[in-house]
Amino acid sequence: MSEQKIHFYKGPAGGWGALKSVAKHLQQQGVAMKGARTLLSANQPDGFDCPGCAWPDRDHRSTFEFCENGAKAIAAEATSHRATAQVLGGHTVSELAEWSDFDLENLGRITEPLVYDRATDRYTPIAWDDAFELIAARLNALKDPNEAMFYTSGRASNEAAFLYQLFVREFGTNNFPDCSNMCHEPSGQGLKPTIGIGKGTVTLHDFEQADAIFIFGQNPGTNHPRMLGELREASKRGCKIVSFNPLRERGLERFADPQDKMEMATLGSTPISTNYFQLRIGGDMAVMKALCKRVFELDDAAVAAGGERVLDLAFIAEHTHGIDEFEASIRAESWEALEAESGLSQEQLCAAGDLYAQAGRVIICWGMGITQHQHSVATIQHIAALLMLRGNLGREGAGACPVRGHSNVQGDRTMGIYEKPPKTLLDRLGQVFGFEPPRENGYGTVESIQAMLDGKGKIFFALGGNFASATPDTVATWKALRSTDLTVHVTTKFNRSHTIHGKEALVLPCLGRTEIDMQATGPQGVTVEDSMSMVHLSSGMNAPASEHLLSEPAIVARLAAATLKGRSKTPWLWLVEDYARIRDKIEEVFDDFKGFNEKIKTPGGFRLRNTASERVWNTPTGKANFIAHALPTDTPFHLAQARAREHKTVVFNLATVRSHDQYNTTIYGMDDRYRGVWGHRRVVFIHREDLKAIGMKAGQWVDITSVYSDGDTRRAEKFVLIEYDIPRGCLASYFPETNALVPLSSVSIGAGTPTSKSIPVVLTLRPQDEALPQEQTRSIAGADA
Ligand SMILES: Nc1nc2c(c(=O)[nH]1)N[C@H]1C(S)=C(S)[C@@H](COP(=O)(O)OP(=O)(O)OC[C@H]3O[C@@H](n4cnc5c(=O)[nH]c(N)nc54)[C@H](O)[C@@H]3O)O[C@H]1N2
Ligand SMILES: Nc1nc2c(c(=O)[nH]1)N[C@H]1C(S)=C(S)[C@@H](COP(=O)(O)OP(=O)(O)OC[C@H]3O[C@@H](n4cnc5c(=O)[nH]c(N)nc54)[C@H](O)[C@@H]3O)O[C@H]1N2
Ligand SMILES: [Mo]
């Protein structure tokens, strides 16, 4: 573990710090040599798709696109550590449950299928066929297929996801909780009714043409480092980059490109954001409204002066619906309310509005800072509206850019991993595979947990991910998982979820994306879809971590064959002999995949049709819809604040974020370099004046209790207070340590996403068992030195 300290990070994002960090991780995972070779194959035309994130690659160019995040993700998978049956069997599962997330993952890759032995409280080996027979028997013994739930994490390939959703629907349910439910679900739900497609509309080419790029609630320096390369190029050619984030984030301020010899040699860097607005947590909806309001004001002024209109009247007339009602709702909004809600002054809001209105072509990007609130769908519909006011949709250099997380989370949805499947998909599946698909909607993530708690969910199956750690309301969720009859996890490594298990439990180890996938007809490639709808091939090149591993498609196919024996017409085992056969089936089900096997022969693959980017609007009105929403005044934070005023206590709004050394629930290390935190994860970032106001000091230890009105107490214990450049009233801390604070009932309206970015909390001092030196309690990372 690294030394514990907190200090100001002066460097730019990227640069030598990033290279050093990668070297350290490769070394720790024992992959220095193999790792280097593996890294060189990431995002290459004949290599594998980087499992790091869903940001697209520039033409899969031949020089290695350096990315610290990707390098760590690859090192984590290509690790030389092995969680063999012997290693795991050396501990009871109750013992393992006490280990940290870091220590569990650090055991390394699982080498053979395992079954939980109740008598000894240990995982012991099981043969693959026996594992499939056992799961099949339990599934088939259920009274109702809807008692089983099938989770997906966004790394599963298109081929694996397609087979998986087919198997589950032939089995008889649409219960598809997935990571997307906790992530960009509100983006899909927000965009579909407005622009007719639940995906972003831009490509990297648009990033080259934009005059301004607005970034809301995203930390690309840590989570999408390759995006910084695009922002750096944009910044260099004078494109305005306007960031909205409560925290000062290093990667949004300056970036040194590790591939730029000049910047590296001179310790130089490129400024990223031209303008940085530190809004209040949850204030984005007010900002969108303010920007729209400013556009209308500027347009009024243009009309009065007889100048060029600010609104794109031609676009609005030809392509949109509902402008009148929307305009009225925006004009009715007072600047005072918008200021109060956003935490920005009218002057700042107007300045941001001017930047938007003056730029010819604008892209709006967003991440988790937008999607994990109660009013996320409404906020995203305002993003669409803001773009529509100036025709910033469906033309070069402009558009909507939700930046996805997991490397194939978008593809999994395209393949039908969705608890609310459209009728057209079900009809087509039924025709192509000769069965009657279940028609009722299934459970998403939060609904699945509720179903388990209610005794309606009895078998939990996960294709990847770490459900027990990624989900909210930890106490309730663990109780839910433990109440099931059977939990099954398909996974590469051992994690928390395997210790929070049902009466029976299986852990099935699979190949990772970096590994050679050998099937009957030879080595196979899989396909993935990135955040900009580009679909391309990914082929592993490392020897598998163990000879007993199966690929995800093979696991799904063999399980399906065992479970649906005698009742499925699908040739499961034949399909996985050659993945091109799976792709032929995908082509039969989805028109957009016409010529699939041919198209992926092109290096870089192909782009799926994006109707909104062609100004074709698949909505009931046939137009892009302006949808008005009131400013939220009744979020859990608003309600808690009102009660707190009565009782004279102080309630803060807490956002749970990622540190620089984690990939979701996978903890790579204890540092958060760009925020100046070393060796800690249990920290709370807080404004200096707020510390004073509540009579606490930086370095003191606190417990965090969330305040919801359901009567339950939810607490996360032992966090150290760190002074940080964050607006007053706002706090930030890391997930998953803080997940216990969010009740299952607190989700975004219309999307069901847990509200992990706005949790009303109070802080209470606890015994000060560990003193932190004064100079280690203050981080102003990001502030101008
Ligand atoms: N290294 C690494 N890469 C990753 C991941 C990882 O864990 N580690 N996870 C992957 C996944 S699945 C995802 S979804 C993405 C996530 O990538 P991001 O969307 O960047 O995720 P977060 O770190 O959760 O938070 C983003 C930012 O939102 C800001 N924020 C918090 N509340 C608000 C708010 O109310 N308004 C605004 N405007 N901003 C707010 C935070 O300060 C933070 O900078 O990254 C992917 N890539
Ligand atoms: N409080 C709070 N909670 C959050 C968030 C937040 O910002 N705040 N973010 C949410 C978001 S955006 C997301 S996407 C979810 C993430 O939720 P998940 O996707 O469930 O979680 P991950 O941590 O990405 O899953 C990591 C595990 O996946 C397994 N794995 C890795 N590679 C592979 C592979 O190739 N195949 C298989 N089968 N398994 C593999 C490994 O065992 C690893 O332990 O968490 C959500 N939870
Ligand atoms: Mo995500």
PDB file of N, CA, C and O and ligand atoms in Angstrom, residues 77 105 151-155 179-180 182-183 368 372 406 463-467 469-471 490-495 498 510-513 552 656-658 663-666 735-736 738-739 742 756-757, ligand 2:
ATOM      1  N   GLU A  77      -6.413  -7.670 -16.190  1.00  0.00           N
ATOM      2  CA  GLU A  77      -6.862  -8.925 -16.811  1.00  0.00           C
ATOM      3  C   GLU A  77      -5.681  -9.860 -17.113  1.00  0.00           C
ATOM      4  O   GLU A  77      -5.771 -11.075 -16.950  1.00  0.00           O
ATOM      5  N   GLU A 105      -9.792  -8.995  -5.387  1.00  0.00           N
ATOM      6  CA  GLU A 105      -9.433  -8.960  -6.818  1.00  0.00           C
ATOM      7  C   GLU A 105      -7.966  -9.311  -7.026  1.00  0.00           C
ATOM      8  O   GLU A 105      -7.584  -9.872  -8.043  1.00  0.00           O
ATOM      9  N   TYR A 151     -28.376 -10.884 -14.925  1.00  0.00           N
ATOM     10  CA  TYR A 151     -27.652  -9.609 -14.965  1.00  0.00           C
ATOM     11  C   TYR A 151     -26.577  -9.621 -16.058  1.00  0.00           C
ATOM     12  O   TYR A 151     -26.013 -10.675 -16.366  1.00  0.00           O
ATOM     13  N   THR A 152     -26.308  -8.442 -16.602  1.00  0.00           N
ATOM     14  CA  THR A 152     -25.202  -8.290 -17.553  1.00  0.00           C
ATOM     15  C   THR A 152     -24.374  -7.068 -17.195  1.00  0.00           C
ATOM     16  O   THR A 152     -24.916  -5.995 -16.944  1.00  0.00           O
ATOM     17  N   SER A 153     -23.057  -7.222 -17.169  1.00  0.00           N
ATOM     18  CA  SER A 153     -22.170  -6.070 -17.056  1.00  0.00           C
ATOM     19  C   SER A 153     -21.687  -5.751 -18.469  1.00  0.00           C
ATOM     20  O   SER A 153     -21.617  -6.642 -19.319  1.00  0.00           O
ATOM     21  N   GLY A 154     -21.359  -4.498 -18.705  1.00  0.00           N
ATOM     22  CA  GLY A 154     -21.148  -4.019 -20.079  1.00  0.00           C
ATOM     23  C   GLY A 154     -19.876  -4.416 -20.795  1.00  0.00           C
ATOM     24  O   GLY A 154     -19.508  -3.791 -21.779  1.00  0.00           O
ATOM     25  N   ARG A 155     -19.221  -5.466 -20.328  1.00  0.00           N
ATOM     26  CA  ARG A 155     -18.041  -5.912 -21.075  1.00  0.00           C
ATOM     27  C   ARG A 155     -18.348  -7.056 -22.016  1.00  0.00           C
ATOM     28  O   ARG A 155     -17.539  -7.419 -22.855  1.00  0.00           O
ATOM     29  N   CYS A 179     -25.861  -3.259 -15.909  1.00  0.00           N
ATOM     30  CA  CYS A 179     -25.116  -2.128 -15.342  1.00  0.00           C
ATOM     31  C   CYS A 179     -25.649  -0.821 -15.903  1.00  0.00           C
ATOM     32  O   CYS A 179     -25.567   0.220 -15.266  1.00  0.00           O
ATOM     33  N   SER A 180     -26.201  -0.887 -17.116  1.00  0.00           N
ATOM     34  CA  SER A 180     -26.741   0.311 -17.740  1.00  0.00           C
ATOM     35  C   SER A 180     -27.853   0.931 -16.891  1.00  0.00           C
ATOM     36  O   SER A 180     -28.012   2.155 -16.863  1.00  0.00           O
ATOM     37  N   MET A 182     -27.797   1.391 -13.940  1.00  0.00           N
ATOM     38  CA  MET A 182     -27.162   2.239 -12.910  1.00  0.00           C
ATOM     39  C   MET A 182     -26.321   3.341 -13.540  1.00  0.00           C
ATOM     40  O   MET A 182     -25.644   4.081 -12.848  1.00  0.00           O
ATOM     41  N   CYS A 183     -26.371   3.431 -14.855  1.00  0.00           N
ATOM     42  CA  CYS A 183     -25.356   4.230 -15.567  1.00  0.00           C
ATOM     43  C   CYS A 183     -26.012   5.222 -16.529  1.00  0.00           C
ATOM     44  O   CYS A 183     -26.454   6.273 -16.117  1.00  0.00           O
ATOM     45  N   MET A 368     -21.770  10.601 -15.661  1.00  0.00           N
ATOM     46  CA  MET A 368     -22.539  10.196 -14.489  1.00  0.00           C
ATOM     47  C   MET A 368     -23.010  11.373 -13.629  1.00  0.00           C
ATOM     48  O   MET A 368     -23.945  11.228 -12.849  1.00  0.00           O
ATOM     49  N   GLN A 372     -27.108  10.300 -12.640  1.00  0.00           N
ATOM     50  CA  GLN A 372     -27.437   9.634 -11.368  1.00  0.00           C
ATOM     51  C   GLN A 372     -28.156  10.570 -10.386  1.00  0.00           C
ATOM     52  O   GLN A 372     -27.755  10.711  -9.236  1.00  0.00           O
ATOM     53  N   HIS A 406     -18.694   1.213 -19.684  1.00  0.00           N
ATOM     54  CA  HIS A 406     -18.149  -0.087 -20.069  1.00  0.00           C
ATOM     55  C   HIS A 406     -17.973  -0.172 -21.580  1.00  0.00           C
ATOM     56  O   HIS A 406     -18.780   0.357 -22.338  1.00  0.00           O
ATOM     57  N   LEU A 463     -23.752 -12.365 -15.851  1.00  0.00           N
ATOM     58  CA  LEU A 463     -22.725 -12.450 -16.882  1.00  0.00           C
ATOM     59  C   LEU A 463     -21.774 -11.263 -16.657  1.00  0.00           C
ATOM     60  O   LEU A 463     -21.965 -10.178 -17.182  1.00  0.00           O
ATOM     61  N   GLY A 464     -20.791 -11.477 -15.802  1.00  0.00           N
ATOM     62  CA  GLY A 464     -19.810 -10.432 -15.487  1.00  0.00           C
ATOM     63  C   GLY A 464     -20.282  -9.485 -14.406  1.00  0.00           C
ATOM     64  O   GLY A 464     -21.380  -9.609 -13.853  1.00  0.00           O
ATOM     65  N   GLY A 465     -19.425  -8.529 -14.068  1.00  0.00           N
ATOM     66  CA  GLY A 465     -19.774  -7.483 -13.119  1.00  0.00           C
ATOM     67  C   GLY A 465     -19.620  -7.892 -11.664  1.00  0.00           C
ATOM     68  O   GLY A 465     -19.112  -8.969 -11.336  1.00  0.00           O
ATOM     69  N   ASN A 466     -20.067  -6.985 -10.813  1.00  0.00           N
ATOM     70  CA  ASN A 466     -19.922  -7.177  -9.368  1.00  0.00           C
ATOM     71  C   ASN A 466     -21.151  -6.580  -8.706  1.00  0.00           C
ATOM     72  O   ASN A 466     -21.112  -5.501  -8.107  1.00  0.00           O
ATOM     73  N   PHE A 467     -22.265  -7.280  -8.854  1.00  0.00           N
ATOM     74  CA  PHE A 467     -23.581  -6.776  -8.490  1.00  0.00           C
ATOM     75  C   PHE A 467     -23.655  -6.334  -7.030  1.00  0.00           C
ATOM     76  O   PHE A 467     -24.208  -5.283  -6.719  1.00  0.00           O
ATOM     77  N   SER A 469     -21.491  -5.139  -5.099  1.00  0.00           N
ATOM     78  CA  SER A 469     -20.767  -3.903  -4.793  1.00  0.00           C
ATOM     79  C   SER A 469     -21.234  -2.711  -5.613  1.00  0.00           C
ATOM     80  O   SER A 469     -21.065  -1.577  -5.194  1.00  0.00           O
ATOM     81  N   ALA A 470     -21.753  -2.967  -6.795  1.00  0.00           N
ATOM     82  CA  ALA A 470     -22.113  -1.855  -7.685  1.00  0.00           C
ATOM     83  C   ALA A 470     -23.473  -1.258  -7.346  1.00  0.00           C
ATOM     84  O   ALA A 470     -23.763  -0.120  -7.689  1.00  0.00           O
ATOM     85  N   THR A 471     -24.320  -2.033  -6.687  1.00  0.00           N
ATOM     86  CA  THR A 471     -25.703  -1.628  -6.451  1.00  0.00           C
ATOM     87  C   THR A 471     -25.848  -0.782  -5.184  1.00  0.00           C
ATOM     88  O   THR A 471     -24.978  -0.803  -4.317  1.00  0.00           O
ATOM     89  N   VAL A 490     -20.574 -15.547 -13.807  1.00  0.00           N
ATOM     90  CA  VAL A 490     -19.575 -15.785 -14.848  1.00  0.00           C
ATOM     91  C   VAL A 490     -18.570 -14.654 -14.711  1.00  0.00           C
ATOM     92  O   VAL A 490     -18.950 -13.478 -14.770  1.00  0.00           O
ATOM     93  N   THR A 491     -17.313 -14.971 -14.536  1.00  0.00           N
ATOM     94  CA  THR A 491     -16.379 -13.922 -14.147  1.00  0.00           C
ATOM     95  C   THR A 491     -14.946 -14.247 -14.538  1.00  0.00           C
ATOM     96  O   THR A 491     -14.638 -15.415 -14.831  1.00  0.00           O
ATOM     97  N   THR A 492     -14.121 -13.253 -14.541  1.00  0.00           N
ATOM     98  CA  THR A 492     -12.689 -13.485 -14.768  1.00  0.00           C
ATOM     99  C   THR A 492     -11.957 -13.600 -13.429  1.00  0.00           C
ATOM    100  O   THR A 492     -11.050 -14.391 -13.282  1.00  0.00           O
ATOM    101  N   LYS A 493     -12.388 -12.752 -12.469  1.00  0.00           N
ATOM    102  CA  LYS A 493     -11.689 -12.707 -11.187  1.00  0.00           C
ATOM    103  C   LYS A 493     -12.667 -12.861 -10.030  1.00  0.00           C
ATOM    104  O   LYS A 493     -13.867 -12.675 -10.187  1.00  0.00           O
ATOM    105  N   PHE A 494     -12.108 -13.155  -8.878  1.00  0.00           N
ATOM    106  CA  PHE A 494     -12.922 -13.316  -7.679  1.00  0.00           C
ATOM    107  C   PHE A 494     -13.280 -11.933  -7.138  1.00  0.00           C
ATOM    108  O   PHE A 494     -12.419 -11.061  -7.028  1.00  0.00           O
ATOM    109  N   ASN A 495     -14.535 -11.712  -6.800  1.00  0.00           N
ATOM    110  CA  ASN A 495     -14.894 -10.406  -6.232  1.00  0.00           C
ATOM    111  C   ASN A 495     -15.977 -10.532  -5.155  1.00  0.00           C
ATOM    112  O   ASN A 495     -16.455 -11.624  -4.862  1.00  0.00           O
ATOM    113  N   HIS A 498     -19.132 -12.788  -5.076  1.00  0.00           N
ATOM    114  CA  HIS A 498     -19.033 -14.245  -4.922  1.00  0.00           C
ATOM    115  C   HIS A 498     -19.056 -14.643  -3.445  1.00  0.00           C
ATOM    116  O   HIS A 498     -19.228 -15.809  -3.121  1.00  0.00           O
ATOM    117  N   CYS A 510     -14.305 -17.278 -16.992  1.00  0.00           N
ATOM    118  CA  CYS A 510     -14.333 -17.162 -18.452  1.00  0.00           C
ATOM    119  C   CYS A 510     -13.061 -16.512 -18.984  1.00  0.00           C
ATOM    120  O   CYS A 510     -12.287 -15.929 -18.215  1.00  0.00           O
ATOM    121  N   LEU A 511     -12.890 -16.591 -20.285  1.00  0.00           N
ATOM    122  CA  LEU A 511     -11.770 -15.925 -20.952  1.00  0.00           C
ATOM    123  C   LEU A 511     -11.960 -14.418 -20.870  1.00  0.00           C
ATOM    124  O   LEU A 511     -13.090 -13.937 -20.876  1.00  0.00           O
ATOM    125  N   GLY A 512     -10.869 -13.684 -20.819  1.00  0.00           N
ATOM    126  CA  GLY A 512     -10.936 -12.233 -20.927  1.00  0.00           C
ATOM    127  C   GLY A 512     -10.739 -11.822 -22.376  1.00  0.00           C
ATOM    128  O   GLY A 512     -10.399 -12.655 -23.228  1.00  0.00           O
ATOM    129  N   ARG A 513     -10.949 -10.545 -22.633  1.00  0.00           N
ATOM    130  CA  ARG A 513     -10.903 -10.080 -24.006  1.00  0.00           C
ATOM    131  C   ARG A 513      -9.501 -10.125 -24.624  1.00  0.00           C
ATOM    132  O   ARG A 513      -9.353 -10.140 -25.834  1.00  0.00           O
ATOM    133  N   GLU A 552     -17.275 -16.660 -22.936  1.00  0.00           N
ATOM    134  CA  GLU A 552     -18.654 -16.331 -22.534  1.00  0.00           C
ATOM    135  C   GLU A 552     -19.689 -16.909 -23.501  1.00  0.00           C
ATOM    136  O   GLU A 552     -20.676 -17.502 -23.046  1.00  0.00           O
ATOM    137  N   THR A 656     -21.200  10.482  -5.157  1.00  0.00           N
ATOM    138  CA  THR A 656     -20.220   9.398  -5.093  1.00  0.00           C
ATOM    139  C   THR A 656     -19.509   9.324  -6.442  1.00  0.00           C
ATOM    140  O   THR A 656     -20.164   9.270  -7.487  1.00  0.00           O
ATOM    141  N   VAL A 657     -18.194   9.374  -6.416  1.00  0.00           N
ATOM    142  CA  VAL A 657     -17.421   9.436  -7.669  1.00  0.00           C
ATOM    143  C   VAL A 657     -16.348   8.350  -7.690  1.00  0.00           C
ATOM    144  O   VAL A 657     -16.123   7.658  -6.703  1.00  0.00           O
ATOM    145  N   ARG A 658     -15.675   8.253  -8.847  1.00  0.00           N
ATOM    146  CA  ARG A 658     -14.581   7.302  -9.003  1.00  0.00           C
ATOM    147  C   ARG A 658     -13.243   7.960  -8.686  1.00  0.00           C
ATOM    148  O   ARG A 658     -13.016   9.103  -9.062  1.00  0.00           O
ATOM    149  N   TYR A 663     -11.525   0.824 -11.245  1.00  0.00           N
ATOM    150  CA  TYR A 663     -12.434   0.667 -12.358  1.00  0.00           C
ATOM    151  C   TYR A 663     -13.742   0.171 -11.754  1.00  0.00           C
ATOM    152  O   TYR A 663     -13.874  -1.006 -11.440  1.00  0.00           O
ATOM    153  N   ASN A 664     -14.677   1.061 -11.575  1.00  0.00           N
ATOM    154  CA  ASN A 664     -15.920   0.744 -10.874  1.00  0.00           C
ATOM    155  C   ASN A 664     -15.586   0.056  -9.560  1.00  0.00           C
ATOM    156  O   ASN A 664     -14.924   0.634  -8.726  1.00  0.00           O
ATOM    157  N   THR A 665     -15.989  -1.205  -9.400  1.00  0.00           N
ATOM    158  CA  THR A 665     -15.763  -1.846  -8.103  1.00  0.00           C
ATOM    159  C   THR A 665     -14.383  -2.488  -8.010  1.00  0.00           C
ATOM    160  O   THR A 665     -14.028  -3.026  -6.972  1.00  0.00           O
ATOM    161  N   THR A 666     -13.621  -2.455  -9.083  1.00  0.00           N
ATOM    162  CA  THR A 666     -12.262  -3.001  -9.048  1.00  0.00           C
ATOM    163  C   THR A 666     -11.312  -1.905  -8.562  1.00  0.00           C
ATOM    164  O   THR A 666     -11.184  -0.866  -9.208  1.00  0.00           O
ATOM    165  N   PHE A 735     -17.255   5.754  -4.542  1.00  0.00           N
ATOM    166  CA  PHE A 735     -18.081   4.551  -4.543  1.00  0.00           C
ATOM    167  C   PHE A 735     -17.097   3.399  -4.717  1.00  0.00           C
ATOM    168  O   PHE A 735     -16.031   3.615  -5.248  1.00  0.00           O
ATOM    169  N   PRO A 736     -17.325   2.176  -4.229  1.00  0.00           N
ATOM    170  CA  PRO A 736     -18.554   1.654  -3.639  1.00  0.00           C
ATOM    171  C   PRO A 736     -18.668   1.818  -2.118  1.00  0.00           C
ATOM    172  O   PRO A 736     -19.669   1.379  -1.562  1.00  0.00           O
ATOM    173  N   THR A 738     -19.578   4.075  -0.313  1.00  0.00           N
ATOM    174  CA  THR A 738     -20.714   4.880   0.124  1.00  0.00           C
ATOM    175  C   THR A 738     -22.067   4.380  -0.393  1.00  0.00           C
ATOM    176  O   THR A 738     -23.093   5.016  -0.161  1.00  0.00           O
ATOM    177  N   ASN A 739     -22.060   3.238  -1.110  1.00  0.00           N
ATOM    178  CA  ASN A 739     -23.314   2.770  -1.727  1.00  0.00           C
ATOM    179  C   ASN A 739     -24.417   2.466  -0.726  1.00  0.00           C
ATOM    180  O   ASN A 739     -25.596   2.560  -1.041  1.00  0.00           O
ATOM    181  N   VAL A 742     -27.559   4.924  -0.234  1.00  0.00           N
ATOM    182  CA  VAL A 742     -28.656   5.210  -1.174  1.00  0.00           C
ATOM    183  C   VAL A 742     -29.759   4.176  -1.043  1.00  0.00           C
ATOM    184  O   VAL A 742     -29.532   2.994  -1.279  1.00  0.00           O
ATOM    185  N   SER A 756     -27.039   8.043  -7.199  1.00  0.00           N
ATOM    186  CA  SER A 756     -25.723   7.993  -6.535  1.00  0.00           C
ATOM    187  C   SER A 756     -24.977   9.324  -6.526  1.00  0.00           C
ATOM    188  O   SER A 756     -23.952   9.448  -5.869  1.00  0.00           O
ATOM    189  N   LYS A 757     -25.466  10.319  -7.272  1.00  0.00           N
ATOM    190  CA  LYS A 757     -24.760  11.599  -7.309  1.00  0.00           C
ATOM    191  C   LYS A 757     -25.447  12.683  -6.489  1.00  0.00           C
ATOM    192  O   LYS A 757     -24.971  13.825  -6.498  1.00  0.00           O
TER     193      LYS A 757
HETATM  194  N1  LIG B   2     -22.514   4.798  -5.671  1.00  0.00           N
HETATM  195  C1  LIG B   2     -22.302   4.545  -6.954  1.00  0.00           C
HETATM  196  N2  LIG B   2     -22.607   3.331  -7.459  1.00  0.00           N
HETATM  197  C2  LIG B   2     -22.391   3.069  -8.761  1.00  0.00           C
HETATM  198  C3  LIG B   2     -21.854   4.059  -9.621  1.00  0.00           C
HETATM  199  C4  LIG B   2     -21.524   5.334  -9.063  1.00  0.00           C
HETATM  200  O1  LIG B   2     -21.042   6.249  -9.763  1.00  0.00           O
HETATM  201  N3  LIG B   2     -21.761   5.536  -7.726  1.00  0.00           N
HETATM  202  N4  LIG B   2     -21.670   3.759 -10.945  1.00  0.00           N
HETATM  203  C5  LIG B   2     -22.528   2.743 -11.547  1.00  0.00           C
HETATM  204  C6  LIG B   2     -22.064   2.397 -12.895  1.00  0.00           C
HETATM  205  S1  LIG B   2     -21.880   3.705 -13.974  1.00  0.00           S
HETATM  206  C7  LIG B   2     -21.825   1.133 -13.299  1.00  0.00           C
HETATM  207  S2  LIG B   2     -21.512   0.824 -14.951  1.00  0.00           S
HETATM  208  C8  LIG B   2     -21.913  -0.012 -12.359  1.00  0.00           C
HETATM  209  C9  LIG B   2     -20.859  -1.093 -12.628  1.00  0.00           C
HETATM  210  O2  LIG B   2     -21.312  -2.300 -12.230  1.00  0.00           O
HETATM  211  P1  LIG B   2     -20.644  -3.679 -12.739  1.00  0.00           P
HETATM  212  O3  LIG B   2     -20.478  -3.651 -14.200  1.00  0.00           O
HETATM  213  O4  LIG B   2     -21.443  -4.780 -12.158  1.00  0.00           O
HETATM  214  O5  LIG B   2     -19.243  -3.641 -11.988  1.00  0.00           O
HETATM  215  P2  LIG B   2     -17.718  -3.692 -12.392  1.00  0.00           P
HETATM  216  O6  LIG B   2     -16.994  -3.201 -11.219  1.00  0.00           O
HETATM  217  O7  LIG B   2     -17.460  -2.999 -13.655  1.00  0.00           O
HETATM  218  O8  LIG B   2     -17.454  -5.267 -12.554  1.00  0.00           O
HETATM  219  C10 LIG B   2     -16.178  -5.735 -12.348  1.00  0.00           C
HETATM  220  C11 LIG B   2     -16.106  -7.239 -12.377  1.00  0.00           C
HETATM  221  O9  LIG B   2     -16.349  -7.742 -13.665  1.00  0.00           O
HETATM  222  C12 LIG B   2     -15.652  -8.956 -13.839  1.00  0.00           C
HETATM  223  N5  LIG B   2     -15.079  -8.968 -15.183  1.00  0.00           N
HETATM  224  C13 LIG B   2     -14.104  -8.185 -15.686  1.00  0.00           C
HETATM  225  N6  LIG B   2     -13.877  -8.491 -16.976  1.00  0.00           N
HETATM  226  C14 LIG B   2     -14.743  -9.472 -17.306  1.00  0.00           C
HETATM  227  C15 LIG B   2     -15.014 -10.207 -18.494  1.00  0.00           C
HETATM  228  O10 LIG B   2     -14.409 -10.006 -19.542  1.00  0.00           O
HETATM  229  N7  LIG B   2     -16.025 -11.135 -18.412  1.00  0.00           N
HETATM  230  C16 LIG B   2     -16.718 -11.398 -17.265  1.00  0.00           C
HETATM  231  N8  LIG B   2     -17.687 -12.304 -17.270  1.00  0.00           N
HETATM  232  N9  LIG B   2     -16.469 -10.725 -16.148  1.00  0.00           N
HETATM  233  C17 LIG B   2     -15.499  -9.781 -16.165  1.00  0.00           C
HETATM  234  C18 LIG B   2     -14.594  -9.029 -12.789  1.00  0.00           C
HETATM  235  O11 LIG B   2     -14.907 -10.101 -11.926  1.00  0.00           O
HETATM  236  C19 LIG B   2     -14.727  -7.728 -12.017  1.00  0.00           C
HETATM  237  O12 LIG B   2     -14.645  -7.966 -10.648  1.00  0.00           O
HETATM  238  O13 LIG B   2     -21.760   0.486 -11.001  1.00  0.00           O
HETATM  239  C20 LIG B   2     -22.714   1.493 -10.680  1.00  0.00           C
HETATM  240  N10 LIG B   2     -22.658   1.822  -9.251  1.00  0.00           N
END
